[in-house]
Amino acid sequence: MADKQDLRIRSKVISDDPNRVPNRSMLRAVGFEDEDFKKPMIGVASTWSEVTPCNVHIDQLARDAKGGAADNGGAPMIFNTITVSDGIAMGHEGMHYSLPSREVIADSIETVTNAERLDGVVAIGGCDKTTPACVMAIGRMNIPSVYVYGGTIQPGKLNGKDIDIVSSFEAVGQYQQGIINDEELHQVECNACPGAGACGGMYTANTMAAAVEALGLSIPGSSSTPAVNDYKQSECRQAGEMVINLLEQGIYPRDIMTKKAFENAITVVMALGGSTNALLHLTAMAHSADVELSLDDFEVVRQRVPHIADLKPSGKYVMQDLFEIGGVPGVMKLLHEHDLLHGDCLTVTGKTIAENLGDAPSLKEGQDIIRSLDDPIKPNGPLVVLRGNLAPEGAVAKMSGQTISRFEGPARVYDSEADATRAIMDNEIQEGDVLVVRHVGPKGGPGMPEMLSITAMIVGRGLGGKVALLTDGRFSGGSHGFVIGHVAPEAHVGGPIGLLKEGDTITIDSETQQINFAVSDEEFERRTREWVQPELKHKTGVLAKYAHLVSSSAKGAVTDKNLE
């Protein structure tokens, strides 16, 4: 009989060497016995936390993944990392820490896994940054790994209607306008988030989970299974088992994370009408696996993929509704049948995308959540890359739900989110204005904060689509309206958005994909000469380190680029 395959691709340095007796002594203290040292050591990277509903249930899911790995011949260990709740951090100083948390999470998973010489990883995420961060760590480490999404929250209920966290933000604008009273506002607050799970629409968490499933790094169906569904625990057990299978087959993340796989991920994001943050996160994830992915690649895919999902924030349905009609696998099957996916891409099942989808049921008949490709919501993807004298490296507009494609108006320029918020509250922003919030980019923010509070106030005040919002920061997946973010280069490094003056005429055209401001070449050069770079806002701590290291948003806002 042939010898059993030794799957200890890295942990052998601890398990076998007589000089590693002290190392093994430490492991015996946490439960290892003689037999365990003959098994591959599997890390279960848990993002469990009580600071957000997105991740509050992940402790049990981590134990399920540990059980699956143990039952399939592994020696698993759970370790934790942080999470930041965007919904709680939104609209104040806390939001500056949100995007940097992605780097902290990825760094921490990489640090623990490599320090302990683990042979494989199951990573379990929930809220916005945990999914891309887990995948970035997986891409960097390149050891057999599976990602599991903690799942979406159920919609809240109020007066017989579904509501969610974005309803809360928009209710603030309605309250400021006198449309609803104190008690009605309180009722929204108390009913928007009924329990565990990530924000329910096609916001950033669900967008990125769907993208990672399309990428091939998670179990088919994982991205659309709700957090409170019993099958989520089964998925985690399967993930634990699957890592051992990947070790046996010698399948590594970079075998899966190919350029074609990223094109599949972009395809699904465009079809679902996902968050603008997908451009930022997918670019960063590709960088972690040494795959070249640029904003131009998103444009190539966008031109051939229609928007077919009637999902919030611009539509009316949530992720749980999609789950009930066939989920992300059903959407992917539809796309594959129309030759919009690369079916030959490898996945963590050990099978290709095409093989996985061959076993998946089609979307239910008679549903109106996912349109046919012959009758799309829009013929092309809604995440549009714009360029021009205002954004030479690019900017991103989300055009789902928009009936207009061109906007021209005077710039109303603010150098902080707080100043822009006060202007909206004081009714200084009027129909036809282009509200500019700058010096909130990756370096200038620092941390590229999201503008959900501002966009929700604009919508709540009845100005959605009547005011354009332009920023070198970014938007929540829950933002909608005529919004353009990720303007690069950012103001802090001398980008043209930093040269704008109050009243400059700005033209935004999603059809020509141009974003410009009306200024002569001579005036542009004069303003450039007179520009003085401001000091970084933080001298010490996490935000100082982040601001010094972070790349342009057009390159994923990563902190490990061009460090040589």
Coordinates of C-alpha atoms in Angstrom, one line a residue:
M1 CA 0.0 0.0 0.0
A2 CA 1.3 3.4 -0.9
D3 CA 2.4 5.7 1.8
K4 CA -0.2 8.3 2.8
Q5 CA 0.5 11.7 1.2
D6 CA 2.3 14.1 3.5
L7 CA 0.3 17.4 3.3
R8 CA 2.5 19.3 5.8
I9 CA 3.8 21.7 3.1
R10 CA 5.1 24.1 5.7
S11 CA 4.3 22.9 9.2
K12 CA 6.9 20.1 8.9
V13 CA 9.5 22.6 10.1
I14 CA 7.8 22.5 13.5
S15 CA 6.4 18.9 13.5
D16 CA 9.5 16.9 12.7
D17 CA 12.6 18.7 13.7
P18 CA 14.1 17.5 17.1
N19 CA 15.2 21.1 17.7
R20 CA 11.5 22.2 17.6
V21 CA 10.6 20.5 20.9
P22 CA 9.8 23.9 22.5
N23 CA 7.6 24.8 19.6
R24 CA 5.6 21.6 19.9
S25 CA 5.4 22.0 23.7
M26 CA 3.5 25.2 23.1
L27 CA 1.1 23.5 20.7
R28 CA 0.5 20.6 23.2
A29 CA -0.7 23.3 25.6
V30 CA -3.5 24.2 23.2
G31 CA -4.6 20.6 22.7
F32 CA -2.2 19.0 20.2
E33 CA -1.3 15.3 20.7
D34 CA 1.2 13.1 18.9
E35 CA -1.1 12.3 16.0
D36 CA -1.8 15.9 15.3
F37 CA 1.8 16.6 14.4
K38 CA 1.4 14.2 11.5
K39 CA -1.4 16.2 10.0
P40 CA -1.4 19.5 8.1
M41 CA -2.0 22.5 10.3
I42 CA -5.0 24.5 9.1
G43 CA -5.7 28.1 10.2
V44 CA -9.2 29.3 10.5
A45 CA -9.1 33.0 10.2
S46 CA -12.2 34.4 12.0
T47 CA -13.4 37.9 11.7
W48 CA -15.8 37.4 14.6
S49 CA -16.6 40.5 16.5
E50 CA -19.5 42.0 18.6
V51 CA -19.0 45.5 17.1
T52 CA -21.2 44.8 14.1
P53 CA -24.1 42.6 13.1
C54 CA -22.2 41.6 10.0
N55 CA -19.7 39.5 12.0
V56 CA -21.4 38.7 15.3
H57 CA -22.2 35.1 14.4
I58 CA -18.9 34.2 12.9
D59 CA -17.5 32.6 16.1
Q60 CA -19.8 29.6 15.5
L61 CA -19.0 29.5 11.8
A62 CA -15.3 29.3 12.6
R63 CA -15.9 26.3 14.9
D64 CA -17.8 24.6 12.1
A65 CA -14.9 25.2 9.7
K66 CA -12.5 23.8 12.3
G67 CA -14.7 20.7 12.7
G68 CA -14.7 20.1 8.9
A69 CA -10.9 20.4 8.7
A70 CA -10.5 18.1 11.7
D71 CA -12.8 15.5 10.3
N72 CA -10.9 15.4 7.0
G73 CA -7.5 14.8 8.5
G74 CA -6.3 18.3 9.4
A75 CA -5.0 19.9 12.7
P76 CA -7.0 23.1 12.7
M77 CA -6.6 26.2 14.9
I78 CA -8.8 29.3 15.1
F79 CA -7.3 32.7 15.2
N80 CA -9.0 36.1 15.1
T81 CA -8.6 39.4 13.4
I82 CA -10.4 42.8 13.6
T83 CA -13.3 44.3 11.8
V84 CA -14.6 47.8 11.5
S85 CA -18.3 48.5 11.0
D86 CA -18.8 51.0 8.2
G87 CA -22.4 51.6 9.3
I88 CA -21.2 52.6 12.8
A89 CA -18.1 54.5 11.6
M90 CA -20.0 56.4 8.9
G91 CA -20.2 60.2 9.0
H92 CA -17.6 61.0 11.7
E93 CA -13.9 60.6 12.3
G94 CA -14.2 56.8 12.7
M95 CA -14.7 56.4 8.9
H96 CA -11.1 57.4 8.3
Y97 CA -10.2 54.0 9.8
S98 CA -12.5 51.9 7.6
L99 CA -10.4 51.4 4.4
P100 CA -7.1 51.2 6.4
S101 CA -8.7 48.3 8.3
R102 CA -8.6 46.3 5.1
E103 CA -4.8 46.4 5.2
V104 CA -4.6 45.7 8.9
I105 CA -6.8 42.6 8.4
A106 CA -4.8 41.3 5.4
D107 CA -1.5 42.0 7.2
S108 CA -2.7 40.2 10.4
I109 CA -3.9 37.1 8.6
E110 CA -0.6 37.0 6.6
T111 CA 1.4 37.5 9.8
V112 CA -0.2 34.8 11.9
T113 CA -0.4 32.2 9.1
N114 CA 3.2 32.7 8.0
A115 CA 4.6 33.0 11.6
E116 CA 2.9 29.7 12.6
R117 CA 3.8 28.0 9.3
L118 CA 0.3 26.9 8.7
D119 CA -0.4 24.7 5.6
G120 CA -3.8 26.0 4.6
V121 CA -6.4 28.5 5.6
V122 CA -10.2 28.9 5.8
A123 CA -11.0 32.6 6.1
I124 CA -14.4 33.8 7.1
G125 CA -15.5 37.3 6.6
G126 CA -18.7 39.4 6.9
C127 CA -18.6 43.2 6.6
D128 CA -17.3 45.3 3.8
K129 CA -13.5 45.2 4.3
T130 CA -13.2 41.6 5.6
T131 CA -13.9 39.9 2.3
P132 CA -11.3 41.7 0.2
A133 CA -8.8 41.7 3.1
C134 CA -9.1 37.9 3.5
V135 CA -8.6 37.4 -0.2
M136 CA -5.6 39.8 -0.3
A137 CA -4.0 37.7 2.4
I138 CA -4.8 34.5 0.6
G139 CA -3.3 35.9 -2.6
R140 CA -0.1 37.0 -0.9
M141 CA 0.5 33.8 1.1
N142 CA -0.5 31.5 -1.8
I143 CA -1.2 28.4 0.3
P144 CA -4.4 26.2 -0.2
S145 CA -7.2 28.4 1.0
V146 CA -11.0 28.8 0.9
Y147 CA -13.0 31.9 1.7
V148 CA -16.5 31.7 3.3
Y149 CA -18.8 34.7 3.5
G150 CA -20.7 35.1 6.8
G151 CA -23.9 35.9 4.8
T152 CA -26.4 38.7 4.4
I153 CA -28.8 40.1 7.0
Q154 CA -32.5 39.7 6.7
P155 CA -34.4 42.8 5.7
G156 CA -36.1 44.8 8.5
K157 CA -39.8 45.3 8.5
L158 CA -41.7 48.6 9.2
N159 CA -45.3 49.2 8.3
G160 CA -45.4 46.2 6.1
K161 CA -42.4 47.2 4.0
D162 CA -38.8 46.0 3.9
I163 CA -36.2 48.5 5.2
D164 CA -32.5 48.3 5.8
I165 CA -29.5 50.3 7.0
V166 CA -29.7 52.7 4.0
S167 CA -33.3 53.4 5.0
S168 CA -31.9 54.7 8.3
F169 CA -29.4 57.1 6.6
E170 CA -32.1 58.4 4.2
A171 CA -34.6 58.8 7.1
V172 CA -32.2 61.4 8.6
G173 CA -32.6 63.5 5.5
Q174 CA -36.4 63.1 5.7
Y175 CA -36.3 64.1 9.3
Q176 CA -34.3 67.2 8.6
Q177 CA -36.8 68.2 5.9
G178 CA -39.8 67.6 8.3
I179 CA -41.1 64.8 6.2
I180 CA -41.1 62.4 9.2
N181 CA -41.2 63.1 13.0
D182 CA -39.1 62.0 16.0
E183 CA -41.2 58.8 16.6
E184 CA -41.1 57.8 12.9
L185 CA -37.3 58.3 12.8
H186 CA -37.0 56.2 16.0
Q187 CA -39.1 53.4 14.5
V188 CA -36.7 53.2 11.5
E189 CA -33.7 53.1 13.8
C190 CA -35.3 50.2 15.8
N191 CA -36.3 48.1 12.8
A192 CA -33.7 48.5 10.1
C193 CA -31.3 45.8 11.3
P194 CA -33.1 42.7 12.7
G195 CA -30.1 40.5 13.5
A196 CA -26.8 38.9 12.3
G197 CA -25.5 39.4 8.8
A198 CA -24.1 42.0 6.4
C199 CA -26.1 44.9 4.9
G200 CA -28.8 43.4 2.8
G201 CA -28.8 45.1 -0.6
M202 CA -26.2 44.9 -3.4
Y203 CA -24.0 47.0 -1.2
T204 CA -20.2 46.5 -0.8
A205 CA -20.3 43.4 1.5
N206 CA -22.7 41.4 -0.8
T207 CA -20.9 42.8 -3.9
M208 CA -17.5 41.5 -2.8
A209 CA -18.9 38.2 -1.7
A210 CA -20.4 37.6 -5.1
A211 CA -17.2 38.7 -6.8
V212 CA -15.2 36.2 -4.7
E213 CA -17.6 33.4 -5.6
A214 CA -17.2 34.3 -9.3
L215 CA -13.4 34.5 -8.7
G216 CA -13.6 30.8 -7.7
L217 CA -12.3 31.2 -4.1
S218 CA -15.5 30.3 -2.2
I219 CA -18.0 27.4 -2.2
P220 CA -20.6 27.8 -4.9
G221 CA -23.6 29.6 -3.4
S222 CA -21.8 30.9 -0.3
S223 CA -22.2 34.5 -1.3
S224 CA -26.0 34.5 -1.3
T225 CA -26.7 32.1 1.6
P226 CA -28.2 34.3 4.4
A227 CA -26.4 34.6 7.7
V228 CA -29.2 33.0 9.6
N229 CA -29.7 30.1 7.2
D230 CA -28.7 26.8 8.8
Y231 CA -26.9 25.8 5.6
K232 CA -24.3 28.5 6.3
Q233 CA -22.8 26.2 9.0
S234 CA -22.7 23.4 6.5
E235 CA -20.8 25.6 4.1
C236 CA -18.2 26.3 6.7
R237 CA -17.8 22.6 7.5
Q238 CA -17.4 22.0 3.7
A239 CA -14.7 24.7 3.6
G240 CA -12.7 23.0 6.3
E241 CA -12.8 19.7 4.4
M242 CA -12.1 21.5 1.1
V243 CA -8.8 22.9 2.3
I244 CA -7.5 19.4 2.9
N245 CA -8.7 18.4 -0.6
L246 CA -6.8 21.4 -2.1
L247 CA -3.6 20.3 -0.3
E248 CA -4.1 16.8 -1.7
Q249 CA -4.6 18.1 -5.3
G250 CA -1.9 20.8 -5.0
I251 CA -4.2 23.6 -5.9
Y252 CA -3.0 27.0 -4.8
P253 CA -4.8 30.4 -4.8
R254 CA -2.8 31.8 -7.7
D255 CA -3.9 28.8 -9.8
I256 CA -7.4 30.2 -9.3
M257 CA -6.8 34.0 -9.1
T258 CA -5.9 34.5 -12.8
K259 CA -6.7 37.4 -15.0
K260 CA -9.6 35.5 -16.6
A261 CA -11.0 34.8 -13.1
F262 CA -10.9 38.5 -12.2
E263 CA -12.8 39.2 -15.4
N264 CA -15.4 36.7 -14.2
A265 CA -15.6 38.6 -11.0
I266 CA -16.0 42.0 -12.7
T267 CA -18.7 40.4 -15.0
V268 CA -20.8 39.3 -12.0
V269 CA -20.4 42.7 -10.3
M270 CA -21.5 44.6 -13.4
A271 CA -24.5 42.2 -14.0
L272 CA -25.6 42.6 -10.4
G273 CA -25.1 46.4 -10.3
G274 CA -22.6 46.2 -7.5
S275 CA -20.8 48.7 -5.4
T276 CA -18.2 51.2 -6.8
N277 CA -15.9 49.8 -4.1
A278 CA -15.5 46.7 -6.2
L279 CA -13.1 48.6 -8.4
L280 CA -10.9 49.5 -5.4
H281 CA -11.0 46.0 -3.8
L282 CA -10.7 43.8 -6.9
T283 CA -7.7 45.9 -8.0
A284 CA -6.1 45.4 -4.6
M285 CA -6.9 41.6 -4.6
A286 CA -5.4 41.2 -8.1
H287 CA -2.2 43.1 -6.9
S288 CA -1.9 40.5 -4.0
A289 CA -1.8 37.7 -6.5
D290 CA 0.6 39.6 -8.9
V291 CA -2.2 39.9 -11.5
E292 CA -2.2 43.2 -13.5
L293 CA -5.7 44.7 -13.3
S294 CA -6.5 48.3 -14.3
L295 CA -9.5 50.5 -14.6
D296 CA -9.4 49.8 -18.3
D297 CA -10.0 46.1 -17.7
F298 CA -13.3 47.1 -15.9
E299 CA -14.3 49.1 -18.9
V300 CA -13.7 46.3 -21.3
V301 CA -16.0 44.0 -19.3
R302 CA -18.6 46.7 -18.7
Q303 CA -19.1 47.3 -22.4
R304 CA -20.2 43.7 -23.0
V305 CA -22.1 42.9 -19.8
P306 CA -25.6 44.1 -19.2
H307 CA -27.0 45.2 -15.8
I308 CA -29.8 42.7 -15.1
A309 CA -30.4 42.7 -11.3
D310 CA -33.1 44.8 -9.7
L311 CA -31.3 45.1 -6.4
K312 CA -30.9 47.9 -3.8
P313 CA -29.7 50.6 -3.6
S314 CA -31.0 51.6 -7.1
G315 CA -33.5 48.7 -7.3
K316 CA -36.1 47.2 -4.9
Y317 CA -34.8 43.7 -3.9
V318 CA -32.2 42.5 -1.4
M319 CA -29.8 39.6 -1.3
Q320 CA -32.1 37.3 0.5
D321 CA -34.6 37.7 -2.3
L322 CA -31.9 36.7 -4.8
F323 CA -31.1 33.6 -2.6
E324 CA -34.7 32.5 -2.8
I325 CA -34.7 32.4 -6.6
G326 CA -31.4 30.6 -7.2
G327 CA -28.8 33.0 -5.8
V328 CA -25.5 34.0 -7.3
P329 CA -25.0 30.5 -8.9
G330 CA -28.2 31.0 -10.8
V331 CA -27.0 34.4 -12.1
M332 CA -23.6 33.0 -13.0
K333 CA -25.3 30.1 -14.9
L334 CA -27.4 32.6 -16.9
L335 CA -24.3 34.6 -17.7
H336 CA -22.3 31.5 -18.7
E337 CA -25.1 30.3 -21.0
H338 CA -24.6 33.6 -22.9
D339 CA -20.8 33.2 -23.1
L340 CA -20.2 36.0 -20.6
L341 CA -18.0 34.0 -18.2
H342 CA -14.8 32.1 -18.7
G343 CA -16.0 28.6 -17.9
D344 CA -12.5 27.0 -17.9
C345 CA -11.4 28.9 -14.7
L346 CA -10.4 26.6 -11.8
T347 CA -12.2 26.9 -8.4
V348 CA -11.7 25.7 -4.9
T349 CA -14.0 22.8 -5.6
G350 CA -11.2 21.4 -7.8
K351 CA -13.6 21.8 -10.7
T352 CA -14.0 24.6 -13.2
I353 CA -16.6 27.3 -13.2
A354 CA -18.4 25.5 -16.0
E355 CA -18.4 22.2 -14.1
N356 CA -19.7 23.8 -11.0
L357 CA -22.5 25.6 -12.9
G358 CA -23.5 22.4 -14.6
D359 CA -24.7 21.2 -11.3
A360 CA -26.4 24.4 -10.4
P361 CA -30.2 25.0 -10.9
S362 CA -31.3 27.8 -13.1
L363 CA -33.1 30.8 -11.7
K364 CA -36.7 30.3 -10.9
E365 CA -39.3 30.9 -13.5
G366 CA -41.6 33.9 -13.1
Q367 CA -39.3 36.0 -10.9
D368 CA -38.6 39.7 -11.7
I369 CA -35.4 40.2 -9.6
I370 CA -33.0 39.1 -12.4
R371 CA -34.0 40.3 -15.9
S372 CA -33.3 38.4 -19.1
L373 CA -30.3 39.4 -21.1
D374 CA -32.6 40.4 -23.9
D375 CA -34.4 42.9 -21.6
P376 CA -31.8 44.3 -19.2
I377 CA -32.1 47.2 -16.9
K378 CA -29.2 48.8 -18.8
P379 CA -27.4 47.3 -21.8
N380 CA -24.0 47.8 -20.2
G381 CA -22.6 47.6 -16.7
P382 CA -23.4 50.6 -14.5
L383 CA -19.9 51.2 -13.0
V384 CA -18.5 53.7 -15.4
V385 CA -14.8 54.9 -15.5
L386 CA -14.5 58.6 -16.3
R387 CA -11.4 60.5 -17.3
G388 CA -10.7 64.1 -18.2
N389 CA -8.8 67.1 -17.0
L390 CA -10.4 66.7 -13.6
A391 CA -9.4 63.0 -13.2
P392 CA -6.5 62.0 -15.5
E393 CA -6.0 58.6 -13.7
G394 CA -9.8 58.0 -13.6
A395 CA -12.9 58.4 -11.5
V396 CA -15.8 56.0 -11.0
A397 CA -19.5 56.7 -11.4
K398 CA -22.4 54.4 -10.6
M399 CA -25.1 55.0 -13.2
S400 CA -27.7 52.3 -12.1
G401 CA -31.0 54.0 -11.4
Q402 CA -30.0 57.1 -13.3
T403 CA -32.2 58.5 -16.1
I404 CA -29.7 61.2 -17.0
S405 CA -26.2 60.6 -18.3
R406 CA -24.9 64.2 -18.4
F407 CA -24.6 66.8 -15.7
E408 CA -23.2 70.3 -15.8
G409 CA -23.1 72.8 -13.0
P410 CA -21.1 75.1 -10.8
A411 CA -18.6 73.6 -8.4
R412 CA -19.5 74.0 -4.7
V413 CA -16.1 73.1 -3.1
Y414 CA -15.6 71.8 0.4
D415 CA -12.3 70.5 1.9
S416 CA -14.0 68.2 4.4
E417 CA -17.0 66.0 4.7
A418 CA -18.1 67.9 7.8
D419 CA -18.1 71.2 5.9
A420 CA -20.1 69.7 3.1
T421 CA -22.6 68.2 5.6
R422 CA -23.2 71.6 7.2
A423 CA -23.7 73.1 3.8
I424 CA -26.4 70.6 3.0
M425 CA -28.1 71.1 6.4
D426 CA -28.1 74.9 5.9
N427 CA -29.7 74.5 2.4
E428 CA -26.7 76.0 0.7
I429 CA -26.7 73.2 -1.9
Q430 CA -29.3 73.7 -4.6
E431 CA -30.6 71.8 -7.6
G432 CA -28.0 72.0 -10.4
D433 CA -24.9 72.3 -8.1
V434 CA -21.9 70.0 -8.3
L435 CA -21.0 69.3 -4.7
V436 CA -17.2 68.7 -4.4
V437 CA -15.7 67.0 -1.3
R438 CA -12.0 66.9 -1.6
H439 CA -8.9 66.2 0.5
V440 CA -10.6 63.0 1.6
G441 CA -8.6 60.6 -0.6
P442 CA -6.4 57.7 0.5
K443 CA -3.6 60.1 1.7
G444 CA -5.5 63.3 2.2
G445 CA -8.4 61.8 4.2
P446 CA -6.6 59.9 5.2
G447 CA -8.3 56.6 4.6
M448 CA -10.6 57.6 1.7
P449 CA -13.8 57.8 3.8
E450 CA -17.2 56.9 2.4
M451 CA -19.8 59.6 1.8
L452 CA -23.0 57.6 2.5
S453 CA -24.2 60.2 5.1
I454 CA -24.0 62.9 2.5
T455 CA -25.6 61.0 -0.3
A456 CA -28.4 59.8 1.9
M457 CA -29.0 63.4 3.1
I458 CA -29.2 64.5 -0.5
V459 CA -31.7 61.8 -1.4
G460 CA -33.7 62.3 1.8
R461 CA -34.0 66.0 0.9
G462 CA -35.4 65.2 -2.5
L463 CA -32.2 66.2 -4.4
G464 CA -31.3 62.8 -5.7
G465 CA -30.2 63.1 -9.3
K466 CA -30.7 66.9 -9.1
V467 CA -27.3 67.5 -7.5
A468 CA -24.0 65.8 -8.5
L469 CA -21.5 64.8 -5.9
L470 CA -17.8 64.5 -6.8
T471 CA -15.1 63.4 -4.4
D472 CA -11.6 61.9 -4.2
G473 CA -13.1 59.9 -1.4
R474 CA -15.4 57.0 -2.0
F475 CA -19.0 55.9 -1.6
S476 CA -20.8 53.2 0.3
G477 CA -22.3 50.4 -1.7
G478 CA -25.6 51.9 -0.4
S479 CA -25.0 55.3 -2.0
H480 CA -27.1 56.2 -5.0
G481 CA -27.7 59.4 -7.0
F482 CA -25.5 61.2 -9.5
V483 CA -22.3 60.4 -7.6
I484 CA -18.6 60.2 -8.8
G485 CA -15.9 59.0 -6.5
H486 CA -12.3 57.7 -6.5
V487 CA -11.2 60.9 -8.4
A488 CA -7.5 60.4 -9.1
P489 CA -5.0 61.8 -8.6
E490 CA -6.4 63.0 -5.3
A491 CA -6.2 66.6 -4.1
H492 CA -3.5 65.9 -1.5
V493 CA -0.9 64.9 -4.1
G494 CA -1.7 67.7 -6.5
G495 CA -4.6 66.2 -8.5
P496 CA -6.7 68.6 -10.5
I497 CA -9.6 68.2 -8.1
G498 CA -7.4 70.2 -5.7
L499 CA -7.2 73.1 -8.2
L500 CA -10.9 73.6 -8.4
K501 CA -12.4 76.9 -7.3
E502 CA -15.9 77.8 -6.2
G503 CA -18.1 78.3 -9.2
D504 CA -15.9 76.5 -11.8
T505 CA -18.2 74.8 -14.3
I506 CA -17.9 71.0 -14.1
T507 CA -19.2 68.7 -16.9
I508 CA -19.8 65.0 -16.2
D509 CA -20.8 62.8 -19.1
S510 CA -21.2 59.1 -18.7
E511 CA -21.8 58.5 -22.4
T512 CA -18.5 60.1 -23.5
Q513 CA -17.0 59.0 -20.2
Q514 CA -15.6 62.5 -19.7
I515 CA -15.2 64.5 -16.5
N516 CA -13.8 68.0 -17.0
F517 CA -13.9 71.5 -15.6
A518 CA -13.9 74.6 -17.8
V519 CA -10.5 76.3 -17.4
S520 CA -8.0 77.6 -19.9
D521 CA -4.6 75.9 -20.2
E522 CA -3.0 79.1 -19.0
E523 CA -5.2 79.2 -15.9
F524 CA -4.7 75.5 -15.2
E525 CA -0.9 76.0 -15.3
R526 CA -1.2 79.1 -13.1
R527 CA -3.2 77.2 -10.5
T528 CA -0.8 74.3 -10.6
R529 CA 2.2 76.6 -10.0
E530 CA 0.5 78.2 -7.1
W531 CA -0.6 74.9 -5.5
V532 CA 1.0 74.1 -2.1
Q533 CA 0.8 70.5 -0.8
P534 CA -0.9 70.4 2.6
E535 CA 0.7 68.6 5.5
L536 CA -0.6 65.1 6.3
K537 CA -3.2 65.3 9.0
H538 CA -1.7 62.6 11.2
K539 CA 1.9 62.4 12.4
T540 CA 1.7 59.1 14.4
G541 CA -0.3 55.9 14.6
V542 CA -2.2 53.8 12.1
L543 CA -3.4 56.7 9.9
A544 CA 0.0 58.2 9.7
K545 CA 1.6 54.9 8.5
Y546 CA -1.3 54.4 6.1
A547 CA -1.1 57.9 4.5
H548 CA 2.7 57.5 4.0
L549 CA 2.4 54.1 2.3
V550 CA -0.9 54.1 0.4
S551 CA -1.1 54.1 -3.4
S552 CA -3.5 55.9 -5.6
S553 CA -7.1 54.7 -5.6
A554 CA -6.7 53.9 -9.3
K555 CA -4.2 51.3 -8.2
G556 CA -6.4 49.8 -5.4
A557 CA -5.2 52.0 -2.5
V558 CA -2.8 49.3 -1.3
T559 CA 0.1 49.8 1.1
D560 CA 2.5 47.2 -0.2
K561 CA 3.0 48.6 -3.7
N562 CA 6.4 50.0 -4.9
L563 CA 8.1 49.5 -1.6
E564 CA 11.4 48.5 -3.1

